[in-house]
Short mmCIF file of C-alpha atoms and ligand atoms in Angstrom, two decimals:
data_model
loop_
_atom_site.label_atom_id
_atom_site.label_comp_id
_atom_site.label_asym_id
_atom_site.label_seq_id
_atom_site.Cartn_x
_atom_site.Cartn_y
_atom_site.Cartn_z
CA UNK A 1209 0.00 0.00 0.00
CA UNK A 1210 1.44 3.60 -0.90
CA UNK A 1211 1.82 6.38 1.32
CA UNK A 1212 1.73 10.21 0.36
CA UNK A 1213 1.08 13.31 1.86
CA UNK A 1214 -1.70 15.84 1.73
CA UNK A 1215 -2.59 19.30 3.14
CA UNK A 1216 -5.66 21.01 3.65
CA UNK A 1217 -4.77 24.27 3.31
CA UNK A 1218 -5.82 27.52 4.99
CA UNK A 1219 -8.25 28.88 2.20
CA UNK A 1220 -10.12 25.12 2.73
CA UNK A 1221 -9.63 25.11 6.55
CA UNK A 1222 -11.12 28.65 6.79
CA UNK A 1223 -13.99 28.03 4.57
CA UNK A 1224 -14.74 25.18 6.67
CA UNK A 1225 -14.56 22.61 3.75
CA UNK A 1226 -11.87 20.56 5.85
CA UNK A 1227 -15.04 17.76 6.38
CA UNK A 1228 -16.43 18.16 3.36
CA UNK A 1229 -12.94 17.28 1.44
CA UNK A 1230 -11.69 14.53 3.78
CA UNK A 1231 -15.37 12.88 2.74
CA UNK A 1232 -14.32 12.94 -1.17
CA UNK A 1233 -10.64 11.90 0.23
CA UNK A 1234 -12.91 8.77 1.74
CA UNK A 1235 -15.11 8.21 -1.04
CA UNK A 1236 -12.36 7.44 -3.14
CA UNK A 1237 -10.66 4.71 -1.24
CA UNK A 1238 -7.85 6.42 0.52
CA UNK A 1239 -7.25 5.68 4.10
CA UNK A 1240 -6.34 8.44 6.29
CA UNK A 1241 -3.47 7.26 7.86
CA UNK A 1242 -2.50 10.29 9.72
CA UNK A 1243 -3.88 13.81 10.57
CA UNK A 1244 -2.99 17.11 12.08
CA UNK A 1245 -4.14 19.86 12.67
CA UNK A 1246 -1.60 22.66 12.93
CA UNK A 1247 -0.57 26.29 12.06
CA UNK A 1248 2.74 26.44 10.59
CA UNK A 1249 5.25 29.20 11.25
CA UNK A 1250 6.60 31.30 8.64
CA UNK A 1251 9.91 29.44 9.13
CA UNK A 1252 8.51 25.83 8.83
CA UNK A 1253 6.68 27.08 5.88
CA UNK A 1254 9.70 28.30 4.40
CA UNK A 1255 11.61 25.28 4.81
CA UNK A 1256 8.56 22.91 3.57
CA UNK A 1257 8.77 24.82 0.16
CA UNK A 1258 12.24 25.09 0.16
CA UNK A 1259 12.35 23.59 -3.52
CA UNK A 1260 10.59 26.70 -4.73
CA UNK A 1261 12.90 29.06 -2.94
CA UNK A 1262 13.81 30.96 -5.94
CA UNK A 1263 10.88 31.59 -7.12
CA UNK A 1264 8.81 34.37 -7.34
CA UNK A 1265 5.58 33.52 -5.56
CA UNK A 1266 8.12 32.24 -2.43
CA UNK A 1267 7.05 34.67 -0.36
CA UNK A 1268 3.31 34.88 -1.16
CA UNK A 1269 3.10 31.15 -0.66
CA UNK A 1270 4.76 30.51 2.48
CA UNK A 1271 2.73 33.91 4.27
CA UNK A 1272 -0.46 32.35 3.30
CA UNK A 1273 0.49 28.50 4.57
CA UNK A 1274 1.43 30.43 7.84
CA UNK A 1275 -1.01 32.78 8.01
CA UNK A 1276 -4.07 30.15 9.49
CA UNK A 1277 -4.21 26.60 10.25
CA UNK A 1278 -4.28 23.64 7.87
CA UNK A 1279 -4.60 19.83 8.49
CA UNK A 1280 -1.80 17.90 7.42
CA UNK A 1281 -2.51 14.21 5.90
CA UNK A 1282 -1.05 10.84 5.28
CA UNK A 1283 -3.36 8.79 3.03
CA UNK A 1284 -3.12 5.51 1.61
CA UNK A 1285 -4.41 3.85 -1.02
CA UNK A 1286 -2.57 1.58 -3.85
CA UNK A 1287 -1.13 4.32 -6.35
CA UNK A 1288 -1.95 7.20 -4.00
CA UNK A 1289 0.72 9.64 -5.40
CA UNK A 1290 -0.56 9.36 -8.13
CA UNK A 1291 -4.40 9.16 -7.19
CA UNK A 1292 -4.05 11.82 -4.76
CA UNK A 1293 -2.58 14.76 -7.71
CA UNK A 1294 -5.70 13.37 -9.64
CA UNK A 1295 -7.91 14.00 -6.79
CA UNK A 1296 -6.40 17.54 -6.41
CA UNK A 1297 -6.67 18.48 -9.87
CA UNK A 1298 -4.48 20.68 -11.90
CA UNK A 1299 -2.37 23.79 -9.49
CA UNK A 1300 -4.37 26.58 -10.69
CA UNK A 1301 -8.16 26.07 -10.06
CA UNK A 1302 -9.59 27.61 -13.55
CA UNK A 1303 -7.55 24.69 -15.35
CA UNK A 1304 -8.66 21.70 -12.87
CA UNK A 1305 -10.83 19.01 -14.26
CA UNK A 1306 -14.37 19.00 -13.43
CA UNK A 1307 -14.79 17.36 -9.75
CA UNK A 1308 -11.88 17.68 -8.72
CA UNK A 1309 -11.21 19.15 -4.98
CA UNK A 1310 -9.51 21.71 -7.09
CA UNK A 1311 -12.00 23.07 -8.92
CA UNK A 1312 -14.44 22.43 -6.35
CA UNK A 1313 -13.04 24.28 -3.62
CA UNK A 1314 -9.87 26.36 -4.65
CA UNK A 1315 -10.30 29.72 -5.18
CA UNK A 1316 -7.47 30.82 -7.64
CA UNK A 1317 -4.03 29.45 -7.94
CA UNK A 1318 -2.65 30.84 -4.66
CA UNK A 1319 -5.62 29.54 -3.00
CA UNK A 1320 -5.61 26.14 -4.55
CA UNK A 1321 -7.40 24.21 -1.08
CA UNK A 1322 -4.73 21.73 -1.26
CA UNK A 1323 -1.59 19.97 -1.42
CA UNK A 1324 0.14 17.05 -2.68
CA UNK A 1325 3.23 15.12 -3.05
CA UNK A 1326 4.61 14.51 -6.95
CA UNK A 1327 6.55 11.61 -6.09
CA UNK A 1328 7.76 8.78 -4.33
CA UNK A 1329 11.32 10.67 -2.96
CA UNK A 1330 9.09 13.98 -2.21
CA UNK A 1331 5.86 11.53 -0.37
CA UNK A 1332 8.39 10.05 2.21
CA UNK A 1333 10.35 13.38 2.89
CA UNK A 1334 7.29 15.37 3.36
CA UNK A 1335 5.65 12.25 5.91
CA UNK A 1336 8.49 12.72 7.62
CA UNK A 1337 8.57 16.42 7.59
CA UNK A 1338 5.22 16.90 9.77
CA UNK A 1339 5.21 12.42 10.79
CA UNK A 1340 8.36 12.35 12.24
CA UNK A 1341 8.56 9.70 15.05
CA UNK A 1342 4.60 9.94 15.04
CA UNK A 1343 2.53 6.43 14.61
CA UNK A 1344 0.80 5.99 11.67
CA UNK A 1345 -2.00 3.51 11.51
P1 ATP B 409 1.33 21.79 -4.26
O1 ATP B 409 2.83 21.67 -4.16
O2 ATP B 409 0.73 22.84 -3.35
O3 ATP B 409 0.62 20.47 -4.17
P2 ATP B 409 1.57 21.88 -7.09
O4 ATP B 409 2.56 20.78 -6.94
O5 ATP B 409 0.40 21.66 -8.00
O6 ATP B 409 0.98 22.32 -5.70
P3 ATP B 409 3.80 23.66 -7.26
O7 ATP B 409 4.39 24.02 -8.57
O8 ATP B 409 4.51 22.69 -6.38
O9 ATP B 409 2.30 23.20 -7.51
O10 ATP B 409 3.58 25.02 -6.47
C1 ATP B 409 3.36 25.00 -5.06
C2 ATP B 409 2.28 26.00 -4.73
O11 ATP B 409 2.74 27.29 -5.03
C3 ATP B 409 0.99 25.82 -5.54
O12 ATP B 409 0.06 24.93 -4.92
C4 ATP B 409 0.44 27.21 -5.59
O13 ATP B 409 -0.38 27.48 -4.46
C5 ATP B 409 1.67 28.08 -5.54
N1 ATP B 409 2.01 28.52 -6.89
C6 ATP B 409 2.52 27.78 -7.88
N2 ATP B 409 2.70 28.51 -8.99
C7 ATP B 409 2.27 29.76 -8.68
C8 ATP B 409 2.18 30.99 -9.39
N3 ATP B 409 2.58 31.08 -10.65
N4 ATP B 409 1.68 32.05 -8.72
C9 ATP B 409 1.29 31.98 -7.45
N5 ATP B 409 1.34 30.84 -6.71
C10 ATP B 409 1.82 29.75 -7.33
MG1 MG B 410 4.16 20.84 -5.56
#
């Protein structure tokens, strides 16, 4: 069974949509292995996008994942990486398929409602980013 990470992000959390999008998350066969609750510092935001550190919207994006609380994930499912980015839809909101928590609940493409791991190497680094030493079931 494969692992990857997920975050409900502020926009979602605030809007109170956090039940209504761990119900899709449910509907289609991932098990919610983990969850948190938690508001992230500017620094821990900062170092969770560290990959996009040179980019322009760096600062934008790691004000807004600090600026309210999000829930933090670990769902499983065979192929989750995978099934979870489908799940999401595409990064900006306007593009997203149809159905998608995307274009269901994201706003624009700094308020996209959620995150997701793109890959095996990035899944286990970012469980263990917010999992560390914490028991998964
Ligand atoms: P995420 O990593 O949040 O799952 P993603 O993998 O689809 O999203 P990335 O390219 O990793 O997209 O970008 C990380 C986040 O940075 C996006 O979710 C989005 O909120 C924000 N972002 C990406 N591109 C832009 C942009 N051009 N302008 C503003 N914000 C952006
Ligand atoms: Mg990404």
């Amino acid at each position: 069974m494969e692992r990857t990470f997920g975050i409900i992000k502020p926009d979602a959390v605030a809007a109170g949509d956090t039940g209504k999008i761990l119900d899709i998350i449910e509907q289609n066969g991932f098990k919610v292995a983990g969850m948190r609750k938690i508001h992230m510092s500017k620094k821990t935001a900062q170092q969770f996008y560290s990959v996009h550190a040179s980019r322009p919207f760096y600062d934008a994006l790691t004000t807004f994942m600090s600026s309210a609380p999000c829930v933090v994930l670990v769902l499983e499912k065979d192929g989750a990486i995978l099934g979870w980015r489908e799940l999401m839809g595409a990064t900006n909101p306007d593009m997203a398929t149809e159905g998608t928590l995307r274009k269901l609940f994201g706003k624009s493409i700094d308020h996209n409602a959620v995150h997701g791991s793109d890959a095996k190497e990035t899944a286990a680094e970012e469980i263990a980013f917010f999992f560390a030493g914490m028991n998964l079931v």
